[in-house]
Tab-separated table of C-alpha atoms in Angstrom:
chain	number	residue	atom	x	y	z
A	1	UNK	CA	182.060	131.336	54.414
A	2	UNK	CA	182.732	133.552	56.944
A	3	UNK	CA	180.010	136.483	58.400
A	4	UNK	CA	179.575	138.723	61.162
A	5	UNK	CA	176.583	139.863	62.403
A	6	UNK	CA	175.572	143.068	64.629
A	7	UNK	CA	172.392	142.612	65.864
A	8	UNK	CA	171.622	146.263	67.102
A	9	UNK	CA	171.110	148.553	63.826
A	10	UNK	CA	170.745	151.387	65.887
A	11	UNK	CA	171.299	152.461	69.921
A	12	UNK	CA	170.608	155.531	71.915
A	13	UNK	CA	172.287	156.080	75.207
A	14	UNK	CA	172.367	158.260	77.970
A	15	UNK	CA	175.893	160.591	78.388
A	16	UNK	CA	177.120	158.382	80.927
A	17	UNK	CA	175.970	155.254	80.885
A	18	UNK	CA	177.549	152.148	80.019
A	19	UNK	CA	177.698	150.938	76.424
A	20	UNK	CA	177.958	147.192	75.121
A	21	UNK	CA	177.413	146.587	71.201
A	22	UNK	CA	176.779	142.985	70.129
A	23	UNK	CA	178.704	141.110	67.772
A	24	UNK	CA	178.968	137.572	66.736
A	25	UNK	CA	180.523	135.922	63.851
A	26	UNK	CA	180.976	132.763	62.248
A	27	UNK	CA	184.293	131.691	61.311
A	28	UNK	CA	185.481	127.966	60.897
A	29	UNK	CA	189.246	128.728	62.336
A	30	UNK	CA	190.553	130.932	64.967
A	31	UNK	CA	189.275	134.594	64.198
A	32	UNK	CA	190.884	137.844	64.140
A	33	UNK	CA	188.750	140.498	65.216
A	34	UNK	CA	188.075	144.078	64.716
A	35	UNK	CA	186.115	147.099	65.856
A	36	UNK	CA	186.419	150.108	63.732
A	37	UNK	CA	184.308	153.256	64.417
A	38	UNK	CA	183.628	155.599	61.360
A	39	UNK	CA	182.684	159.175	62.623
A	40	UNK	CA	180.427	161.288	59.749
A	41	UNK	CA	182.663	162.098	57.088
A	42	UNK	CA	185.511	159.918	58.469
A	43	UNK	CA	187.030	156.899	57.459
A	44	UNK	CA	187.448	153.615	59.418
A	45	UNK	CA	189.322	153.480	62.437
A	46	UNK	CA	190.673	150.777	64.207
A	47	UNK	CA	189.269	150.484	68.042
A	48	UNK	CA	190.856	147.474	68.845
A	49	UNK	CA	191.900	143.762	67.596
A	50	UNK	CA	191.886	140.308	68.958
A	51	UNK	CA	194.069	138.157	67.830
A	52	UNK	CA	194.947	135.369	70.223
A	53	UNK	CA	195.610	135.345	74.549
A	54	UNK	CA	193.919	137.847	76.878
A	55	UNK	CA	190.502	137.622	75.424
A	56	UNK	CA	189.318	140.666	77.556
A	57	UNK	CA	191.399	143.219	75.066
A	58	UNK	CA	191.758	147.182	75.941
A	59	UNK	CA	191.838	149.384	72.826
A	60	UNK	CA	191.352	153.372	72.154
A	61	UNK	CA	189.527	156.079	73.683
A	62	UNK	CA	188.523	153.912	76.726
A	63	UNK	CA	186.973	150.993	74.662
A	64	UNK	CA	186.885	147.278	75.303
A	65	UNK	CA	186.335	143.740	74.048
A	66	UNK	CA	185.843	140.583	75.109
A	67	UNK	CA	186.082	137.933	72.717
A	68	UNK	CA	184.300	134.570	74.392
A	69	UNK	CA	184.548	131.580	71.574
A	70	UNK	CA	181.842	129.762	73.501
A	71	UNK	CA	179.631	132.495	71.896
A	72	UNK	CA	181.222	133.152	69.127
A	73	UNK	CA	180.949	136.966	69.996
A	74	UNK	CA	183.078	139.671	70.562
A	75	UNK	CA	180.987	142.377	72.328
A	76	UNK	CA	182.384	146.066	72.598
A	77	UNK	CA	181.782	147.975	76.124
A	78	UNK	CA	182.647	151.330	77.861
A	79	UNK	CA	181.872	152.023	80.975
A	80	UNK	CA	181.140	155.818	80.733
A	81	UNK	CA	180.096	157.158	77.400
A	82	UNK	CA	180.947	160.500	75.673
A	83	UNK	CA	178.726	162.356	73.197
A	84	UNK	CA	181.841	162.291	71.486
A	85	UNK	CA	181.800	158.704	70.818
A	86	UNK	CA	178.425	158.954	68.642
A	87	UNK	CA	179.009	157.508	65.539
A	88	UNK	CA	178.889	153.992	63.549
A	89	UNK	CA	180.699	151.062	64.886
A	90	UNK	CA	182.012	148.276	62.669
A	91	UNK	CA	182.902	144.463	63.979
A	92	UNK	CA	185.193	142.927	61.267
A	93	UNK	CA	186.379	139.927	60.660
A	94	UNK	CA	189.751	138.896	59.819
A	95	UNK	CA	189.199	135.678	56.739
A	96	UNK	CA	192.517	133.927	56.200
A	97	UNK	CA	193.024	134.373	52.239
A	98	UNK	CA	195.010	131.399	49.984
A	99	UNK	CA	197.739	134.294	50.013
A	100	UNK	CA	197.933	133.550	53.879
A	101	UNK	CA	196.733	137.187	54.093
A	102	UNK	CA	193.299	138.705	55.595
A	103	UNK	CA	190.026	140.236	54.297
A	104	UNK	CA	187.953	142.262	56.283
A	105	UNK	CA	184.874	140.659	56.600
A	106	UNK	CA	182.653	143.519	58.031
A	107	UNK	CA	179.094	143.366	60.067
A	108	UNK	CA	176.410	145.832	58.807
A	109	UNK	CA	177.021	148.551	61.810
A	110	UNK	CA	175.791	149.816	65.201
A	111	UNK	CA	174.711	153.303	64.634
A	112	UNK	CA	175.558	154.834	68.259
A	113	UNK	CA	173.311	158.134	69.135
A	114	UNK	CA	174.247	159.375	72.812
A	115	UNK	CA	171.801	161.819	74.575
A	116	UNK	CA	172.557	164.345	76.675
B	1	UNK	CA	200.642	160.167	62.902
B	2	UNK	CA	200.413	158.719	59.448
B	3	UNK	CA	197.030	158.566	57.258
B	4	UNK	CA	195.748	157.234	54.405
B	5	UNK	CA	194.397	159.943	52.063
B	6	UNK	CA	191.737	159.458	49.373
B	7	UNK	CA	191.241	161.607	46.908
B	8	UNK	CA	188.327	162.972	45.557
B	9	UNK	CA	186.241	163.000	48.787
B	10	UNK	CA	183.018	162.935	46.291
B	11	UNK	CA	182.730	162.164	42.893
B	12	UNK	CA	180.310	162.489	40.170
B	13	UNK	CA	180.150	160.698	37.182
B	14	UNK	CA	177.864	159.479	33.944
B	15	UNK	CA	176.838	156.257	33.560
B	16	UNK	CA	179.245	154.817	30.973
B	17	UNK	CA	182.116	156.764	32.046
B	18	UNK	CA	185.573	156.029	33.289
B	19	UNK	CA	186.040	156.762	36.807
B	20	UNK	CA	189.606	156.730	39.045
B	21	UNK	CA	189.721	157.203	42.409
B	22	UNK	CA	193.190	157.896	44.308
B	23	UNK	CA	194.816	156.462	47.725
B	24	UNK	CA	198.181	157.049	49.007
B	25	UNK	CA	198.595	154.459	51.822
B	26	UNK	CA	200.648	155.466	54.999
B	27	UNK	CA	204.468	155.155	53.139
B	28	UNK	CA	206.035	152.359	54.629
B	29	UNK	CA	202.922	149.922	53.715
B	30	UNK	CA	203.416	147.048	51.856
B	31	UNK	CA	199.993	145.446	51.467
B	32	UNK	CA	196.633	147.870	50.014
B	33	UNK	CA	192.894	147.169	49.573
B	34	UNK	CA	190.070	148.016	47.948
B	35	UNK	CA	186.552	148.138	50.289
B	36	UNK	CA	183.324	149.535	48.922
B	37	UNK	CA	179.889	150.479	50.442
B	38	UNK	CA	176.831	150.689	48.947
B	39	UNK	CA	174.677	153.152	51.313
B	40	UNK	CA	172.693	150.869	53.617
B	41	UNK	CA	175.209	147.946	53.313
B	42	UNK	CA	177.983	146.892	54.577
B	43	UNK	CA	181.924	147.280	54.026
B	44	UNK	CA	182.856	144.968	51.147
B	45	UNK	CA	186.193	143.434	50.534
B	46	UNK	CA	187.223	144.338	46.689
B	47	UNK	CA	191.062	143.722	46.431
B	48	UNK	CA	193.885	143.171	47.635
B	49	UNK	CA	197.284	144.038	45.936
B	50	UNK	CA	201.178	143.312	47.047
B	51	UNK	CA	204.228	143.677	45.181
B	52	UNK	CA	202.791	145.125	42.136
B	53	UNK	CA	199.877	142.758	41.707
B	54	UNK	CA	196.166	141.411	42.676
B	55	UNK	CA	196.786	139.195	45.381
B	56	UNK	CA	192.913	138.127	46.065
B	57	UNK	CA	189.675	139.741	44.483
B	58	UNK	CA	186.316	139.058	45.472
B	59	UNK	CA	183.379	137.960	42.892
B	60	UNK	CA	182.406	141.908	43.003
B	61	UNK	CA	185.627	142.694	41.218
B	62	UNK	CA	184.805	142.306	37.722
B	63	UNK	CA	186.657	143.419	34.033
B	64	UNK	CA	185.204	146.510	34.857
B	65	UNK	CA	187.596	147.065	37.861
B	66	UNK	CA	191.802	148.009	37.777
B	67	UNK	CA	193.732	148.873	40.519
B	68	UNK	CA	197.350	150.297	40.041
B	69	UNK	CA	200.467	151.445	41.801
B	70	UNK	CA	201.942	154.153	38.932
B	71	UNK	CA	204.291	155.172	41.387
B	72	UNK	CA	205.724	154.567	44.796
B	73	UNK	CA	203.365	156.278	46.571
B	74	UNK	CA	199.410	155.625	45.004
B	75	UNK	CA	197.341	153.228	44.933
B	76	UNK	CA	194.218	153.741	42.307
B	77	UNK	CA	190.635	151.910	41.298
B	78	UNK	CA	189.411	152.158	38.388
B	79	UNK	CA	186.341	151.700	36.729
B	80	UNK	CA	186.124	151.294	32.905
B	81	UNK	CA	182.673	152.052	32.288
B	82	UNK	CA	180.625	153.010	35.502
B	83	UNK	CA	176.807	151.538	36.445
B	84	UNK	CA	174.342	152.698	38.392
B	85	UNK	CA	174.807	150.118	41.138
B	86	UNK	CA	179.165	151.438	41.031
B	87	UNK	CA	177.032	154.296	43.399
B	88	UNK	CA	179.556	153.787	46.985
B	89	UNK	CA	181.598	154.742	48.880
B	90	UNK	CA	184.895	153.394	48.272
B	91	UNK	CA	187.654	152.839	51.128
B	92	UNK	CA	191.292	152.174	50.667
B	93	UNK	CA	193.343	150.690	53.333
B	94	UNK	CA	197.420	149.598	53.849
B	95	UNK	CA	198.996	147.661	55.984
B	96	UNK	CA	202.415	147.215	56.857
B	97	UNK	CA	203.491	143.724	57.623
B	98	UNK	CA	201.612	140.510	57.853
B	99	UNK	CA	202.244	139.714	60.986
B	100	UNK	CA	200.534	142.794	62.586
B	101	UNK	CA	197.208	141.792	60.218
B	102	UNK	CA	195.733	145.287	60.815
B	103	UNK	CA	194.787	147.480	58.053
B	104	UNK	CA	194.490	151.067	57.924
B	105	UNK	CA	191.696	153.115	56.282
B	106	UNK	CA	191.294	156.285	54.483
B	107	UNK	CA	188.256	158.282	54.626
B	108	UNK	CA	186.408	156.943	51.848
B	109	UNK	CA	185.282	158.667	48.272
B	110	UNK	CA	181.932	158.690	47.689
B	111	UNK	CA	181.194	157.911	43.971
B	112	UNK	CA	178.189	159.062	42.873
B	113	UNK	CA	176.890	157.630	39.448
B	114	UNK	CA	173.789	159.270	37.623
């Protein structure tokens, strides 16, 4: 079965700094990948996806991935980050169903604080 | 841009009771999903539902669970006869065709079950 696993329950950065939040998952065929970020009182929403080529992959609000199979992770980075961008991060796997449709397998979140 | 809405953002129910919570899905979606999350846990997968029926359902998705599409434009859970542990919050998502694989979320309803 498949899982995903976020190491870091919780991280505190400087405004600023860089940012990289850890995923890895476990998957028997070629993954899809997700990172959704859910803001207090906000739903889900989709970062970015990986679903084959470029494994370095750019997404929203100046956020990327790099998916390295070697590792089985898929790590999320940003060079500069916002107090803006405080909130709970989500990696997500994509599980091929018998339908030949995918279900979100999710990790258990990277709570995100950012000082000033 | 298109959302998807939820509706109630919080409810509160009695043990025993019937509860439905509402989605519409962004309009031209073909494919919609049940998620829950138990505070603490993680995101879920409940359901999935195409053309009018369950497509897949995880082992969480019991008798006690329905999902529906009255009309052409919601998508609803429902839960016969609510448990303590039914205590969530409950995320619907849509997505448009298979080949983009990327689902949508609304912003959750928190169900609250005393």
């Amino acid at each position: 079965a498949q899982s995903v696993t976020q190491p870091d329950i919780h991280i505190t950065v400087s405004e600023g700094a860089s940012l990289e939040l850890r995923c890895n998952y476990s998957y028997g065929a070629t993954p899809y990948l997700f990172w959704y970020v859910q803001s207090p009182g906000q739903g889900l929403q989709l970062l970015l996806k990986y679903f084959s080529g470029d494994t370095l992959v750019q997404g929203i609000k100046g956020f990327e991935a790099e998916f390295k199979r070697s590792q089985s992770s898929f790590n999320l980075r940003k060079p500069s980050v916002h107090w803006s961008d405080a909130a709970e991060y989500f990696c997500a796997v994509g599980a091929l169903m018998d339908t030949g449709r995918r279900a979100l397998t999710f990790g258990s979140g990277t709570r995100l604080q950012v000082q000033p | 841009e298109p959302e998807v809405t939820q509706t109630p953002s919080h409810q509160v129910t009695q043990m025993g009771q019937e509860v439905i919570l509402r989605c519409v899905p962004i309009s031209n979606h073909l494919y919609f999903y049940w998620y829950r999350q138990i505070l603490g846990q993680k995101v879920e997968f409940l359901v999935s539902f195409y053309n009018n029926e369950i497509s897949e359902k995880s082992e969480i998705f019991d008798d006690q669970f329905s999902v529906e599409r009255p009309d052409g434009s919601n998508f609803t859970l429902k839960i016969r006869s609510t448990k303590l542990e039914d205590s969530a919050m409950y995320f619907c998502a849509s997505m448009g065709q298979v080949s983009t694989d990327t689902q949508y979320f609304g912003p959750g309803t928190r169900l609250t079950v005393l």
